[in-house]
Coordinates of C-alpha atoms in Angstrom, one line a residue:
X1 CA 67.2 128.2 83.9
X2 CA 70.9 128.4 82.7
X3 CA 70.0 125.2 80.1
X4 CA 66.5 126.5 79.2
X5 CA 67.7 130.5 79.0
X6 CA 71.2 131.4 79.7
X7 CA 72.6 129.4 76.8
X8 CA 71.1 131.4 74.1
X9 CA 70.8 134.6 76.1
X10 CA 72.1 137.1 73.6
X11 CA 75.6 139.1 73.7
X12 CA 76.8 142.2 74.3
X13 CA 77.4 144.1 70.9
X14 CA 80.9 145.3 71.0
X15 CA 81.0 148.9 69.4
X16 CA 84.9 148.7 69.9
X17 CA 85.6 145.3 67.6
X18 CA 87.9 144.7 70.5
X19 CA 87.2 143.1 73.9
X20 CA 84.3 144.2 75.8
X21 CA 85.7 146.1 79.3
X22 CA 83.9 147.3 82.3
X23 CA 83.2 150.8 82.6
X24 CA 87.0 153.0 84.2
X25 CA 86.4 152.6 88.0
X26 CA 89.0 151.9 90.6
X27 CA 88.3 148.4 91.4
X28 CA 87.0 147.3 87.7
X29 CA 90.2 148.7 85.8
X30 CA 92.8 148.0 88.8
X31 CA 96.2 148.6 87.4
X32 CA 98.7 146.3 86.4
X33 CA 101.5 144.8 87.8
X34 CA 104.6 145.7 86.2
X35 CA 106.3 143.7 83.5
X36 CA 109.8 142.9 84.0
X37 CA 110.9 141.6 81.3
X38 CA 108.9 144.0 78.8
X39 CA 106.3 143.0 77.0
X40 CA 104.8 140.2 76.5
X41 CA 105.9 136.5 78.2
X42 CA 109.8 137.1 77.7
X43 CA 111.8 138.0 81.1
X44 CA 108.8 137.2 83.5
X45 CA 109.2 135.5 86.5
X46 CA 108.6 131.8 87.2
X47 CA 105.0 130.8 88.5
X48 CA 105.1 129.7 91.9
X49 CA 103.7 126.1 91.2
X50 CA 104.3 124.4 94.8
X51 CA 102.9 127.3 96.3
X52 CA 100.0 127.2 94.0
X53 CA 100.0 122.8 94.6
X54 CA 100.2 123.6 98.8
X55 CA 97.3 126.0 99.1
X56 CA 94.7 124.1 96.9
X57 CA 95.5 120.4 98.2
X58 CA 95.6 122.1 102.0
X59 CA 92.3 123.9 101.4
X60 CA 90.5 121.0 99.5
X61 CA 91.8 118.3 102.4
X62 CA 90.2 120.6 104.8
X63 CA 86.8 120.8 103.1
X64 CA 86.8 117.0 102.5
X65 CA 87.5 116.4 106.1
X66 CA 84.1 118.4 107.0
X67 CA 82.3 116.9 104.6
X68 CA 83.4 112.8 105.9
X69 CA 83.1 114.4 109.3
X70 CA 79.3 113.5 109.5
X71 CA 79.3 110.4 107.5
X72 CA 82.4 109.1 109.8
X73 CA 82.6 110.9 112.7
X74 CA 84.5 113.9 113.7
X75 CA 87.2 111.7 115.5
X76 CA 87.4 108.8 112.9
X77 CA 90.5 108.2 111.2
X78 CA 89.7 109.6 107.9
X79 CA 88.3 113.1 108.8
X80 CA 91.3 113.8 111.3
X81 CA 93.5 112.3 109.0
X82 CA 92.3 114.5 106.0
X83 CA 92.2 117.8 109.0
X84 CA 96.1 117.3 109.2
X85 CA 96.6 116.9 106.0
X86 CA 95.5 119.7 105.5
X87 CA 96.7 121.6 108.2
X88 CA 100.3 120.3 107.3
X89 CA 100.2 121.4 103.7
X90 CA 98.8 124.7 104.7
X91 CA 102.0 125.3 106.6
X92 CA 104.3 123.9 104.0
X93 CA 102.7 126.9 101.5
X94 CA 104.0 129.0 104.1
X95 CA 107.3 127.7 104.0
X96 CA 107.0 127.6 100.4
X97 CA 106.7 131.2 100.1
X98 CA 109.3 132.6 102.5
X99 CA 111.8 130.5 100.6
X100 CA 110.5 131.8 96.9
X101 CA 112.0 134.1 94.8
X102 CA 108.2 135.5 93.5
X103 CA 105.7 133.7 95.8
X104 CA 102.1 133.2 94.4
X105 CA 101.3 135.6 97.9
X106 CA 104.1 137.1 99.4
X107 CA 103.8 137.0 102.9
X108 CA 104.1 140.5 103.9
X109 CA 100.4 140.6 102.0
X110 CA 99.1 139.0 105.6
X111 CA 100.8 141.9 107.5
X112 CA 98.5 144.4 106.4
X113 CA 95.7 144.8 108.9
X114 CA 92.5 146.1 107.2
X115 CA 93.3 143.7 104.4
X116 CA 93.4 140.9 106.2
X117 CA 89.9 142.1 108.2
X118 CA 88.3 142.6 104.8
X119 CA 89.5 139.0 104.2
X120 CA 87.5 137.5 106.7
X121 CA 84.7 139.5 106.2
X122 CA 84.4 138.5 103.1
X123 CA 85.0 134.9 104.1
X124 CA 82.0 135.1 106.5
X125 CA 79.5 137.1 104.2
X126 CA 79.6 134.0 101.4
X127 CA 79.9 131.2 103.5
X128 CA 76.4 132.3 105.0
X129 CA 75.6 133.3 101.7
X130 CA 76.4 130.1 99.5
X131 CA 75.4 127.9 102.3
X132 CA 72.2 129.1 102.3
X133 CA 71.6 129.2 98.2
X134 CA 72.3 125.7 98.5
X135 CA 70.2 123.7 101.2
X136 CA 67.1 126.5 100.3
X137 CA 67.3 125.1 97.0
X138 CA 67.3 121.8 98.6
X139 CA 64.5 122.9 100.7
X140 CA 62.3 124.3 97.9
X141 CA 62.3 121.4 95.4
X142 CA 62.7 118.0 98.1
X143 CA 60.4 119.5 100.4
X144 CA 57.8 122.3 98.9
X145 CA 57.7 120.7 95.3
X146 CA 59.0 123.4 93.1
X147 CA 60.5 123.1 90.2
X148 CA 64.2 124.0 89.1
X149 CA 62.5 127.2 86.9
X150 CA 60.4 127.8 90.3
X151 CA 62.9 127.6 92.6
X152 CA 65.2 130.1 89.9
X153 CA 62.1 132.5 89.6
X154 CA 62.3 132.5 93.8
X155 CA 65.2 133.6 94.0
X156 CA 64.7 136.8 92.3
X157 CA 64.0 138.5 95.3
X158 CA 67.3 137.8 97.0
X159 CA 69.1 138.9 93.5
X160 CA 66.9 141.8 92.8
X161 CA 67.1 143.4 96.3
X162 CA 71.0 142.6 96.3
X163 CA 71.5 145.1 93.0
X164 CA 69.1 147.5 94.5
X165 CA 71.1 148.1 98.0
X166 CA 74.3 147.5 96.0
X167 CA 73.5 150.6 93.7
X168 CA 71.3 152.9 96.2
X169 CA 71.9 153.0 100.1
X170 CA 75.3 151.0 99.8
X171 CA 77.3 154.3 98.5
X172 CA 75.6 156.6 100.6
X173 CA 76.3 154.7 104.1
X174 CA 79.8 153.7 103.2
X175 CA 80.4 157.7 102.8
X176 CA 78.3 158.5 105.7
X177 CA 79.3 155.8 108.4
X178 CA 82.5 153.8 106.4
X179 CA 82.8 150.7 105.3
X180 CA 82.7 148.6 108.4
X181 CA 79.5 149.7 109.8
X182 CA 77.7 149.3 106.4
X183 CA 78.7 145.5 106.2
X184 CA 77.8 145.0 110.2
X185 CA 74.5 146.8 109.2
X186 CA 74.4 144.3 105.7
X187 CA 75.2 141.4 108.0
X188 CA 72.3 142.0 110.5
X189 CA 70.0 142.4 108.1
X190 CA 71.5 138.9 106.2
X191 CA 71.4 137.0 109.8
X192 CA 67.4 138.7 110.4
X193 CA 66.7 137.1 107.4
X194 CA 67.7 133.8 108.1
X195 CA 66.2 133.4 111.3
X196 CA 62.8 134.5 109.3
X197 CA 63.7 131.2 107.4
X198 CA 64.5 129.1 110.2
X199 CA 60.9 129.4 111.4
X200 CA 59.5 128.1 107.7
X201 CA 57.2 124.9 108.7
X202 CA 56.9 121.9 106.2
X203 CA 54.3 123.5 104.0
X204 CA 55.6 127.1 103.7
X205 CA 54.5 129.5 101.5
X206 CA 56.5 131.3 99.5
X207 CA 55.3 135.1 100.7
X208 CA 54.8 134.1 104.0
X209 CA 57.6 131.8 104.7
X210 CA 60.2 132.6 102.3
X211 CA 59.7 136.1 100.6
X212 CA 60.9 137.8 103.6
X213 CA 63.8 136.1 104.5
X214 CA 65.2 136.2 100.5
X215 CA 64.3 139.9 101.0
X216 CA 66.3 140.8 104.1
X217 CA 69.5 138.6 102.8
X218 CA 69.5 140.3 99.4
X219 CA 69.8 143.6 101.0
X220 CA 72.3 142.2 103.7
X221 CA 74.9 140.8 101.1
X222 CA 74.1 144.0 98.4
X223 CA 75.8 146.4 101.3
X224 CA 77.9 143.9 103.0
X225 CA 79.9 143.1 99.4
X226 CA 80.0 146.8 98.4
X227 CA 81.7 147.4 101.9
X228 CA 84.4 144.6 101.4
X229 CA 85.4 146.2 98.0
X230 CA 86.2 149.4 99.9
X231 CA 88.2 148.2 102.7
X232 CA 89.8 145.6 101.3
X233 CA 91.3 148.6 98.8
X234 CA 92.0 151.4 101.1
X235 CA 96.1 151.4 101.5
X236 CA 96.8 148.9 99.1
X237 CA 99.7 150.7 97.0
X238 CA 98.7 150.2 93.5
X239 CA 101.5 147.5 92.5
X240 CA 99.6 145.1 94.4
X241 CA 96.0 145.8 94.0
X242 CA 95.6 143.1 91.5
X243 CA 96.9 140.9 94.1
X244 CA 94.8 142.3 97.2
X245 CA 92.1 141.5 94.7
X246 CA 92.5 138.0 93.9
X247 CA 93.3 137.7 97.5
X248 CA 89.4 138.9 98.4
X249 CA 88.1 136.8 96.0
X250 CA 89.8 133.8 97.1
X251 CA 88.8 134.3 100.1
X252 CA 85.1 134.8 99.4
X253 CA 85.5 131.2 97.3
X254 CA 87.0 129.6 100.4
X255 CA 84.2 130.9 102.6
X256 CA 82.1 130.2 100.4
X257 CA 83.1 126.2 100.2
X258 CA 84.0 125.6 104.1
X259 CA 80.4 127.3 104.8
X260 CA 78.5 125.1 102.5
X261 CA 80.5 122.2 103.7
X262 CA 79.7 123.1 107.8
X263 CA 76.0 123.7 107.2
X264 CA 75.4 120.8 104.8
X265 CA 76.9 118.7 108.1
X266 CA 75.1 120.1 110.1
X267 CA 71.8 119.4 108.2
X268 CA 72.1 116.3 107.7
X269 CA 73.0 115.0 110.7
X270 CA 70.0 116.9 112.5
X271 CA 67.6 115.5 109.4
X272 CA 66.5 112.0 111.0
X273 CA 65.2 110.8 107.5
X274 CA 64.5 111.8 104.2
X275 CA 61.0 112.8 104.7
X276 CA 59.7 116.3 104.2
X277 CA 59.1 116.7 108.2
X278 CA 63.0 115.5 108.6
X279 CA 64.3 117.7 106.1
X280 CA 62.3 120.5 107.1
X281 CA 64.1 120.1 110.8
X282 CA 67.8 119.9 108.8
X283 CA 66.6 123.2 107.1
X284 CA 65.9 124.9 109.9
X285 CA 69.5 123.8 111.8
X286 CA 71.4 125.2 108.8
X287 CA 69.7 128.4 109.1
X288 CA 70.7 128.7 112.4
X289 CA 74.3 127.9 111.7
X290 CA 74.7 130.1 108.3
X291 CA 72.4 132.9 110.5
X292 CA 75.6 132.4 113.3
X293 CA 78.2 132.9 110.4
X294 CA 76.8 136.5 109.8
X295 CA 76.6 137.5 113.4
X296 CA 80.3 136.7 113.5
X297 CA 81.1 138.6 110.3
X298 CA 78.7 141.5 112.1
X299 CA 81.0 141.5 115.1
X300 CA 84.2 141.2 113.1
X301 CA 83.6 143.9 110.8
X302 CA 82.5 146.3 113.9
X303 CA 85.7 145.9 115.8
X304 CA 88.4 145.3 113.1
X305 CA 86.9 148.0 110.5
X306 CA 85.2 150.5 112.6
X307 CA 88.2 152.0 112.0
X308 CA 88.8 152.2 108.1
X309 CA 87.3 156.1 107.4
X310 CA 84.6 156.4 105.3
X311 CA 85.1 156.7 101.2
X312 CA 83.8 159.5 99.4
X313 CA 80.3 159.2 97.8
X314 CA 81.7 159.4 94.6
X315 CA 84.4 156.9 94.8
X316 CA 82.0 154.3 96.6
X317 CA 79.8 154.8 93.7
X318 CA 82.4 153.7 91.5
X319 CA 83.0 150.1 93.2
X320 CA 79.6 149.9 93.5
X321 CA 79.1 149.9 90.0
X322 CA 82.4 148.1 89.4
X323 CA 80.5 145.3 91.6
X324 CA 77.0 145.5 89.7
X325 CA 78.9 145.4 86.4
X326 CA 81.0 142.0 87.4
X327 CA 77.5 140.7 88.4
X328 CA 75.8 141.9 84.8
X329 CA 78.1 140.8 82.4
X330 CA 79.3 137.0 84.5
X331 CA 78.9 134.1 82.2

């Protein structure tokens, strides 16, 4: 689909002859940091470069290390060896930013409670999430026979029902019940629909074995991202909102690649071949694991955000449709 349509999709006409911005909403036109120096690059500060260097080679010797664990073991030298690697220049970040003048993430950043919560949450919702775009697609083509358009076209239902609960209940419950209910609510619905998808046999169909489970995980992650916008906001001064920002973000990317990585391993090592029968069985495990990554983001947002108060309709409205508005105009 992106070769055959997204390359020549058409642009946005820009009434402005200037850059095309989101609409003015608290999370799509955060503010600023301020300049030091003034405009422009003159007088600002050094970029923190080993802590930059620390946290991707600690994060990526971590993901490796899952990934070799199932071709060499979970105790072989290589995956442990990668683990502590990892491990070790995780710590040496933090080391790196005590000592630094202007840290890429000063540390106080990990003192504040419900950001740290939104965080993991966040972590939780896309490692289910990604994991579970990629072995379905895995699932649809190697084992039912569709084709890339096909399997595309199927996942309309998990993108379509995602926009709808982002933009209509996803508002209304963050104002009724707060944020942290509405993603352990999203998150039950997103773990629902994966056990639906755990029970697909080796000739599903796609409205009785799939259509249902796409269904109840496009509604789970519509609320559940919705609701990490709003907590991961609520008492973050406005100097570092750009910051708590790129903190959920990263944190959804990370989640995103260590859940891929887990389920992935776990497939394949329950996948006793590379017939449909044998996939099918590797399909079904993963489910089951990215299914147990939401009921831990379910718990986690009920007891560290049941707290957060709920947002006002109006201003949930607003990062809802900052959220819809990232998702419309992505590349």
């Amino acid at each position: 689909m992106t070769g055959a349509v997204a390359a020549r999709r058409p642009r946005l006409p820009d009434p402005g002859g200037g850059p095309l911005h989101l609409p003015e909403t608290e999370t799509a036109n955060q503010p600023r940091l301020p300049d030091p120096g003034g405009a422009g690059r003159k007088g600002r500060g050094r970029a923190d470069i080993p802590g930059a260097v620390t946290i991707t080679a600690g994060l990526m010797a971590i993901v490796y290390a899952i990934n070799k664990g199932v071709d060499r073991g979970w105790t072989s030298a290589t995956t442990l060896g990668f683990l502590a690697a990892g491990v070790a220049a995780l710590a040496l970040f933090v080391l790196v930013a005590h000592r630094a003048r202007q840290p890429l993430v000063p540390l106080s950043m990990f003192r504040r409670r419900t950001l740290n919560a939104a965080n993991l949450v966040a972590a939780l919702v896309f490692a289910s999430f990604f994991a579970t775009i990629f072995q379905a697609s895995l699932f649809m083509q190697q084992v039912l026979g569709y084709s890339a358009l096909r399997t595309g076209f199927a996942y309309l239902a998990i993108a379509a029902t995602a926009v709808v609960a982002a933009a209509g209940p996803a508002p209304r419950l963050i104002a009724r019940l707060g944020p942290g209910w509405t993603i352990a609510l999203g998150q039950a619905a997103s773990a629902a629909g994966l056990l639906w998808l755990a029970q697909a046999p080796v000739d599903a169909g796609y409205w009785g074995g799939l259509f249902g489970g796409f269904l109840l995980t496009g509604a789970g992650l519509g609320l559940s991202q919705v609701g990490v916008q709003v907590a991961a906001f609520i008492g973050i001064p406005t100097e570092v909102s750009g910051l708590a920002g790129g903190m959920v973000e990263t944190a959804r990317e990370i989640g995103g690649a260590l859940g891929t990585a887990v389920v992935a391993s776990v497939a394949i090592s329950v996948a006793a071949g590379s017939g449909p029968a044998a996939l099918t069985d590797g399909f079904r495990s993963g489910s089951y694991v990215a299914a147990s990554f939401n009921i831990a983001c379910t718990l986690a947002a009920a007891l560290l955000l049941r707290q957060v108060p709920a947002t006002p309709g109006a201003d949930a409205a607003a990062v809802s449709a900052a959220t819809l508005a990232e998702t419309r105009t992505a590349p």
